Each structure stands twice: as C-alpha cells, then as structure tokens.
Amino acid sequence: MARAHRVALTAFIITVAYFLTLFDFLSVPLLDAAYAEQLLPVLPWWFLVSFGSYCLWSIGLGLVTLRECPEAYDELVGEIAEAKNELRTRGVTVD
Amino acid sequence: MNPFESNVSRNMQGSFNSPDTHKYSVILPTYNERKNLPVIIWLLAKTFNENNLSWEVIVVDDNSPDGTQEVALQLAKVYGEDKIILKPRAGKLGLGTAYIHGLSFVNGDFVIIMDADFSHHPKFIPQFIRLQKAHNLDIVTGTRYRATSKPASSDARPGGVHGWDFKRKLVSRGANFLADTVLNPGVSDLTGSFRLYRLPVLRHIITETVSKGYVFQMEMMVRARALGYTVGEVPITFVDRIFGDSKLGANEIVSYAKGIWVLFTTV
Ligand SMILES: Nc1nc2c(ncn2[C@@H]2O[C@H](COP(=O)(O)OP(=O)(O)OP(=O)(O)O)[C@@H](O)[C@H]2O)c(=O)[nH]1
Ligand SMILES: [Mg+2]
C-alpha cells in the first residue's frame, strides 16, 4: 500500500465519520448537542484555514531560520587559493 | 539530566583513537568541472589523509567538452592511480546513471556521494563517519537546514547556505516543505546530495530508484525509509557554485512537483 492509499483511506474514514455526525447518525461525545450543531458545519473551514496557516508558518519559519554562512565562503576562497598554488607546483593545470 | 546526552558520552561514541579499517569511496560525477575538480580532489585528499582514512575517488565524467578528463588524469599521476580512478562515459547521460556507473568500480565498503562544485565541502566527511560509527547508521546525509546533527553529537556546527537570493531560498524551502508534508521522509534536506552510504545499502536503494534530476535524491531518501534503513543527519554549510553556471528554472520546479506525486502514489 503506497502512502497515497493510506492517506486516502484515512481521509475517507474521517469524511464518513464527519458526515455521519453532521446528519445526526452519530453524536459527539462529551459535547452538548446544541454546541455541536453550531460547530460541525464550520469545522472543515476551520481545518482548511488552520492547514493554510500551518503551511505559511512552516515555510516562513524555514526561511527565517535558514542561516547565512559567509564564513564558510571566506574559508573556501582561502583553501582554493592554497590548493591551486600547491597543485600548480605539482604539475596539474589549474587556472 | 540524561547521562547519555552529556558531551562526555557523545564524544565517547565512535571516536576512539583506534584505526579505521574501512575504505571510503567517493563517487564524483562531473560535467564541465575542469576548474573545480583539482581543488575538490585536493580538499578530499587533505581531509582523508589528516584523518588517517583509506580512500579513493571515482570520477565519472560524461565526456565534458572543457577537458575535465585531462585534469583528472593529471591528478591521478599526482595522487596515485589507485586513489583517483577515472571512469568516463561517452556522453552526457545524467546524474542518476552516473552513480550507478561509478558504483560498479567501487573498492571500498562505504560510498560518499557529493557534487564536484564545492557546494559540498569535504571537511564534513569525518563528521559523517563519526556519526555513522557512533550509531551504526546505514546512511548519513548532509543537511543545510539543521543546527544540530541527528542523532545529537557535540562536534556538529549549524548548517547554512551562502550565495542564495530570496527566490532560491523560497523555492528550496517550499520544495522541502512540500515533499516533507506529502511524503514524510523524516529527513530535513531532501534535495541535497551530500551523503555517506554503506555500500550494499546504496546498491539496494539505487536499483529501486526510478526518477531523475532533483527527484532522484529525494526518492533515495524516501525509499531508504520505506526499506527500513537508518538515516542520520549532519548539518553542512553550502556555498553555491563559484565557477560554472547554475540552473534552476520553472521546468525543474514542475518536474519536481510531478516527482513528488509519483512517489506519493507508488512508495
Ligand atoms: N557525469 C555527470 N555529471 C553531472 C551531470 N550533470 C551534472 N553533473 C555533476 O553533478 C554535480 C551536481 O551538478 P550541478 O550542476 O552542480 O547541479 P546542482 O547542484 O543541482 O545545481 P547548481 O549547482 O545550482 O548548478 C556536479 O558535480 C556536476 O558536474 C551529468 O549529466 N553527468
Ligand atoms: Mg551544485
């Protein structure tokens, strides 16, 4: 079973459970029926918005925490010069 | 505090001063890397010799028009033909098959895969090896996006990038986030290709891998996880290529997204 199948299966079970509750075939445990009636219709939208903010937040955080490493560049430039000098004396074509 | 998380115990693992009996084979695919190849080989030789490791480099050159192969042969004279092994191919056949080609000439028991354009600095290889030994890992991969290694070790320094503009950062972050969300591979840097593999593990994974381009590196990690291999991560600094051209266009992005979809529906 590929990951797509597992995800599809989970999504299917959740959707079925959601509609069964929405149309009163199942009841929400630990929650007053009056509240549940108000909550259930907006639940998918809440989920969508949450997921959207999660995506933006993750990518934004990734961008902010992506470190710049100028010191690695400086070190590398020095090493390139050193390598070229040594290799030139040993008969390798470097330019 | 957990005593196994103290620096003393971390340093103890995998860093005894006993000789390393393994041989590390670097597969270095090149295409028009005449300027970069001598320097990268010099850096590799320096790193391996300073750490008393036995090594070889397999250069897989796809008949580069700029004369990369002549330089490789000169380097083989300097460092020894058992160390620098040139295994060219007749034409530009792509990166994925370059690794497979290189693999058939490997004499070591660990394989390091890296780019020849200095974006992957050999100075991190000893850290890869220490982490591999400390936790008996199958694969160790370099990551630009972490500050610590996974599992933790005390000698890891934060990773990072140099020479990327905002767009490149955004694309890279977006690409990794997408793949991470859809495929959940458990590795923070999927598009990077600086990795240490146990030889049989690499042989196994590469025969199952079907995609090309950027997706290839990602697929290797996704399959490694699906096959149950253990993967560690070491933060690396990534300096964008100094010599030669870089290519990252809309085409790459579209084929990357398609690649994620294919992996999602098949692995
Ligand atoms: N043998 C072989 N090597 C290749 C081929 N394409 C790329 N390479 C090498 O693979 C490594 C990575 O290629 P790069 O061109 O640096 O790809 P990249 O790192 O994804 O992109 P940039 O560095 O941004 O250009 C380099 O060492 C190249 O020389 C190929 O078709 N055949
Ligand atoms: Mg590169």
XYZ file of C-alpha atoms and ligand atoms in Angstrom:
395
model
C 0.000 0.000 0.000
C 1.567 3.273 -1.087
C 1.448 6.343 1.111
C -1.267 7.808 -1.137
C -3.527 4.850 -0.357
C -3.001 5.157 3.373
C -3.706 8.897 3.263
C -6.788 8.376 1.077
C -8.086 5.695 3.411
C -7.658 7.882 6.488
C -9.274 10.852 4.723
C -12.187 8.651 3.658
C -12.821 7.364 7.183
C -12.676 10.879 8.637
C -15.045 12.254 5.959
C -17.571 9.476 6.507
C -17.444 9.983 10.279
C -17.858 13.711 9.786
C -20.960 13.419 7.609
C -22.488 10.796 9.891
C -22.152 13.229 12.792
C -23.305 16.176 10.724
C -26.515 14.378 9.810
C -27.060 13.152 13.390
C -26.362 9.462 12.850
C -23.527 9.724 15.361
C -23.303 12.005 18.356
C -20.287 13.964 19.504
C -19.059 12.623 22.844
C -18.521 14.997 25.770
C -20.131 17.932 23.983
C -23.567 19.433 24.335
C -25.718 18.695 21.245
C -26.597 22.394 20.816
C -22.918 23.401 20.600
C -22.083 20.518 18.307
C -24.784 21.626 15.901
C -23.158 25.043 15.604
C -19.581 23.762 15.450
C -19.894 20.960 12.914
C -20.757 22.996 9.781
C -17.718 25.283 10.177
C -15.289 22.550 11.167
C -13.990 21.886 7.604
C -13.316 25.609 7.107
C -11.536 25.807 10.403
C -9.449 22.853 9.329
C -8.650 24.447 5.953
C -7.605 27.764 7.462
C -5.504 26.059 10.116
C -3.736 23.989 7.498
C -3.100 27.076 5.366
C -1.582 28.975 8.266
C 0.472 25.948 9.202
C 1.923 25.854 5.673
C 2.724 29.564 5.600
C 4.140 29.437 9.102
C 6.373 26.442 8.334
C 7.781 27.910 5.140
C 8.218 31.333 6.760
C 9.969 29.855 9.763
C 12.156 27.795 7.443
C 13.164 30.937 5.564
C 13.941 32.878 8.721
C 15.961 30.097 10.310
C 17.924 29.364 7.123
C 21.362 30.554 8.204
C 23.756 32.565 6.028
C 27.300 31.274 6.206
C 29.693 33.899 4.802
C 32.481 32.461 6.982
C 32.299 29.163 5.061
C 32.705 31.102 1.825
C 35.731 33.024 3.112
C 37.352 29.822 4.318
C 36.703 28.172 0.969
C 38.200 31.037 -1.026
C 41.385 30.741 1.038
C 41.526 26.978 0.529
C 41.004 27.307 -3.223
C 43.990 29.648 -3.473
C 46.130 27.315 -1.364
C 45.069 24.253 -3.383
C 45.818 25.940 -6.686
C 49.269 27.036 -5.607
C 50.196 23.580 -4.406
C 48.743 21.768 -7.418
C 50.460 24.118 -9.850
C 53.864 23.199 -8.396
C 52.965 19.510 -8.795
C 52.171 19.858 -12.492
C 48.379 19.991 -12.580
C 46.732 22.502 -14.911
C 44.760 24.932 -12.792
C 43.539 28.320 -13.935
C 19.756 15.045 33.083
C 20.085 12.010 30.909
C 23.756 10.972 31.208
C 23.735 9.617 27.663
C 23.088 13.111 26.386
C 26.123 14.658 28.030
C 29.014 15.733 25.834
C 31.334 13.254 27.517
C 29.220 10.342 26.449
C 28.558 11.732 22.985
C 32.256 12.210 22.370
C 32.996 8.729 23.578
C 30.793 7.165 20.939
C 32.567 6.448 17.686
C 35.674 8.497 18.353
C 38.080 6.109 19.997
C 41.562 6.524 18.718
C 41.561 3.155 17.003
C 42.424 2.673 13.354
C 39.530 2.809 10.914
C 39.706 -0.323 8.796
C 37.090 0.792 6.323
C 37.714 2.202 2.890
C 35.722 5.190 1.745
C 34.957 5.547 -1.955
C 33.825 8.913 -3.220
C 31.767 8.898 -6.402
C 32.236 12.250 -8.084
C 30.116 12.848 -11.176
C 31.486 15.671 -13.285
C 30.306 17.603 -16.259
C 32.419 20.612 -17.239
C 34.176 20.817 -13.884
C 37.742 21.397 -15.127
C 38.176 24.349 -12.774
C 36.615 22.692 -9.756
C 37.935 19.134 -9.976
C 41.588 19.738 -8.920
C 40.559 21.762 -5.887
C 37.896 19.346 -4.725
C 40.349 16.432 -5.050
C 42.953 18.402 -3.109
C 40.440 19.049 -0.342
C 39.358 15.408 -0.287
C 42.939 14.160 -0.133
C 43.736 16.592 2.669
C 40.696 15.593 4.705
C 41.189 11.850 4.317
C 44.939 11.964 4.963
C 44.606 14.150 8.051
C 42.070 11.705 9.462
C 44.050 8.570 8.539
C 41.265 7.147 6.434
C 41.797 4.985 3.388
C 40.047 6.404 0.385
C 39.588 6.552 -3.376
C 37.714 8.870 -5.711
C 35.837 7.580 -8.718
C 35.420 10.372 -11.230
C 32.513 9.719 -13.586
C 32.919 12.227 -16.366
C 30.390 12.407 -19.167
C 32.833 13.387 -21.901
C 32.921 17.031 -20.786
C 33.936 19.310 -23.655
C 36.039 21.509 -21.341
C 38.750 18.883 -20.767
C 37.828 17.691 -17.272
C 39.272 14.287 -18.109
C 42.788 15.552 -18.867
C 42.843 17.235 -15.481
C 41.587 14.039 -13.846
C 44.446 12.096 -15.433
C 46.986 14.653 -14.206
C 45.528 14.332 -10.728
C 45.794 10.557 -10.932
C 49.537 10.995 -11.573
C 49.904 13.226 -8.530
C 47.799 11.258 -6.052
C 48.161 7.765 -7.496
C 46.059 5.806 -9.930
C 44.634 3.719 -7.105
C 43.279 6.889 -5.487
C 41.924 8.851 -8.445
C 40.062 6.473 -10.711
C 38.684 7.967 -13.905
C 35.696 6.093 -15.312
C 34.342 8.246 -18.144
C 31.235 7.720 -20.224
C 30.704 8.581 -23.866
C 28.104 11.316 -23.454
C 26.002 13.322 -21.017
C 23.728 10.611 -19.631
C 22.604 12.269 -16.408
C 23.434 12.118 -12.719
C 21.435 9.080 -11.599
C 23.083 6.717 -14.045
C 26.459 8.323 -13.272
C 26.204 6.985 -9.700
C 25.230 3.530 -10.931
C 28.162 3.571 -13.339
C 30.530 4.717 -10.573
C 29.194 2.085 -8.179
C 30.381 -0.782 -10.319
C 34.013 0.329 -9.789
C 33.885 0.909 -6.035
C 36.546 -0.917 -3.974
C 35.580 0.482 -0.579
C 32.818 -0.579 1.795
C 31.373 2.892 2.298
C 30.406 5.229 -0.511
C 30.269 9.010 -0.377
C 28.234 10.836 -2.959
C 28.867 14.522 -3.483
C 28.972 17.273 -6.082
C 32.237 18.449 -7.577
C 31.358 22.142 -7.475
C 32.418 22.899 -3.820
C 28.832 23.224 -2.658
C 29.734 20.119 -0.654
C 32.870 20.637 1.400
C 34.896 17.500 2.229
C 35.609 18.825 5.747
C 32.257 17.388 6.825
C 33.119 13.814 5.827
C 34.878 12.981 9.132
C 31.749 14.107 10.986
C 29.592 11.897 8.753
C 31.869 8.970 9.527
C 31.873 9.607 13.282
C 28.090 9.774 13.365
C 27.828 6.622 11.266
C 30.097 4.736 13.655
C 28.565 6.095 16.826
C 25.091 4.900 15.876
C 25.883 2.178 13.336
C 23.862 4.039 10.705
C 23.220 2.881 7.148
C 23.136 6.379 5.684
C 24.339 9.781 6.843
C 23.090 12.773 4.911
C 24.192 16.409 4.978
C 21.547 18.997 5.783
C 21.601 22.748 5.214
C 18.561 23.268 7.375
C 19.542 21.992 10.789
C 21.738 23.434 13.525
C 22.420 20.112 15.243
C 23.057 16.639 13.996
C 20.530 13.872 14.348
C 21.208 11.816 16.467
C 22.916 14.536 18.513
C 26.690 14.846 18.588
C 28.860 17.502 20.118
C 31.038 18.337 17.108
C 28.215 19.421 14.786
C 28.084 23.122 13.898
C 24.974 24.813 12.487
C 24.405 24.364 8.770
C 23.627 27.134 6.318
C 23.857 28.437 2.786
C 25.851 31.127 1.041
C 25.122 32.874 -2.223
C 21.384 32.246 -2.411
C 18.962 35.052 -3.196
C 15.497 35.216 -1.673
C 13.847 33.413 -4.580
C 16.252 30.494 -4.406
C 15.716 30.218 -0.645
C 11.955 30.320 -1.046
C 11.948 27.687 -3.765
C 14.224 25.434 -1.767
C 12.246 25.814 1.443
C 8.925 25.392 -0.361
C 10.177 22.321 -2.187
C 11.372 20.672 1.003
C 8.197 21.574 2.875
C 6.019 20.131 0.117
C 7.966 16.903 -0.007
C 8.079 16.696 3.767
C 4.322 17.145 4.123
C 3.369 14.808 1.303
C 5.938 12.079 1.811
C 7.072 12.436 5.439
C 10.553 11.038 4.829
C 11.944 12.115 8.201
C 14.953 13.895 6.663
C 15.188 17.690 6.699
C 17.152 18.205 3.478
C 15.747 16.096 0.678
C 17.193 17.824 -2.351
C 20.775 17.850 -1.124
C 23.078 15.151 -2.367
C 25.982 15.011 0.083
C 25.655 11.568 1.623
C 27.524 8.629 3.073
C 26.133 5.160 2.398
C 27.046 1.648 3.361
C 27.925 0.060 0.010
C 25.242 -2.696 -0.023
C 22.621 -0.211 1.149
C 23.374 2.166 -1.707
C 23.342 -0.745 -4.177
C 19.965 -1.855 -2.875
C 18.303 1.562 -2.868
C 19.654 2.661 -6.217
C 18.271 -0.385 -8.020
C 14.786 0.506 -6.766
C 15.054 4.196 -7.634
C 13.448 5.236 -10.902
C 13.333 9.043 -11.088
C 15.797 11.570 -12.496
C 17.042 15.042 -11.623
C 16.234 16.629 -8.275
C 13.635 13.974 -7.555
C 16.315 11.306 -7.674
C 17.946 12.437 -4.402
C 14.565 12.714 -2.740
C 13.448 9.299 -3.908
C 16.607 7.737 -2.475
C 15.675 9.031 0.993
C 12.008 8.075 0.706
C 12.952 4.554 -0.355
C 15.609 4.267 2.335
C 12.951 4.948 4.927
C 10.427 2.619 3.325
C 13.062 -0.144 3.297
C 13.801 0.423 6.970
C 17.368 1.740 6.713
C 18.608 4.085 9.439
C 19.456 7.621 8.369
C 21.406 10.250 10.341
C 21.849 13.912 9.533
C 24.848 16.220 9.881
C 24.463 19.975 9.346
C 26.602 21.277 6.475
C 27.384 24.705 5.108
C 26.556 25.025 1.438
C 28.403 27.550 -0.692
C 26.747 27.967 -4.069
C 28.980 27.190 -7.025
C 31.661 29.796 -7.637
C 32.772 28.573 -11.094
C 30.290 27.478 -13.748
C 26.591 28.081 -14.259
C 23.712 27.238 -12.016
C 20.393 26.068 -13.368
C 17.093 26.181 -11.534
C 14.116 27.137 -13.657
C 10.369 26.660 -13.890
C 10.939 23.318 -15.644
C 12.815 21.924 -12.653
C 10.040 23.046 -10.313
C 7.287 21.415 -12.380
C 9.153 18.147 -12.781
C 9.913 18.206 -9.056
C 6.215 18.526 -8.169
C 5.394 15.700 -10.585
C 8.099 13.597 -8.983
C 6.602 14.095 -5.534
C 3.243 12.963 -6.872
C 4.683 9.830 -8.420
C 6.426 8.924 -5.163
C 3.277 9.676 -3.189
C 1.244 7.257 -5.251
C 3.844 4.498 -5.564
C 6.035 4.262 -2.450
N 28.615 12.613 -15.022
C 27.699 13.593 -14.983
N 27.802 14.524 -14.014
C 26.873 15.505 -13.980
C 25.814 15.604 -14.912
N 25.076 16.696 -14.600
C 25.644 17.242 -13.509
N 26.745 16.554 -13.138
C 27.624 16.805 -11.982
O 26.830 16.620 -10.823
C 27.143 17.546 -9.819
C 25.936 18.372 -9.461
O 25.502 19.111 -10.591
P 25.154 20.653 -10.525
O 25.150 21.159 -11.923
O 26.042 21.347 -9.546
O 23.680 20.563 -10.015
P 23.028 21.331 -8.805
O 23.978 21.374 -7.654
O 21.723 20.703 -8.606
O 22.787 22.780 -9.385
P 23.740 24.072 -9.384
O 24.925 23.829 -8.533
O 22.858 25.150 -8.879
O 24.102 24.229 -10.820
C 28.303 18.346 -10.363
O 29.492 17.780 -9.859
C 28.173 18.191 -11.870
O 29.418 18.291 -12.500
C 25.750 14.596 -15.937
O 24.871 14.592 -16.789
N 26.697 13.624 -15.921
Mg 25.749 22.340 -7.461
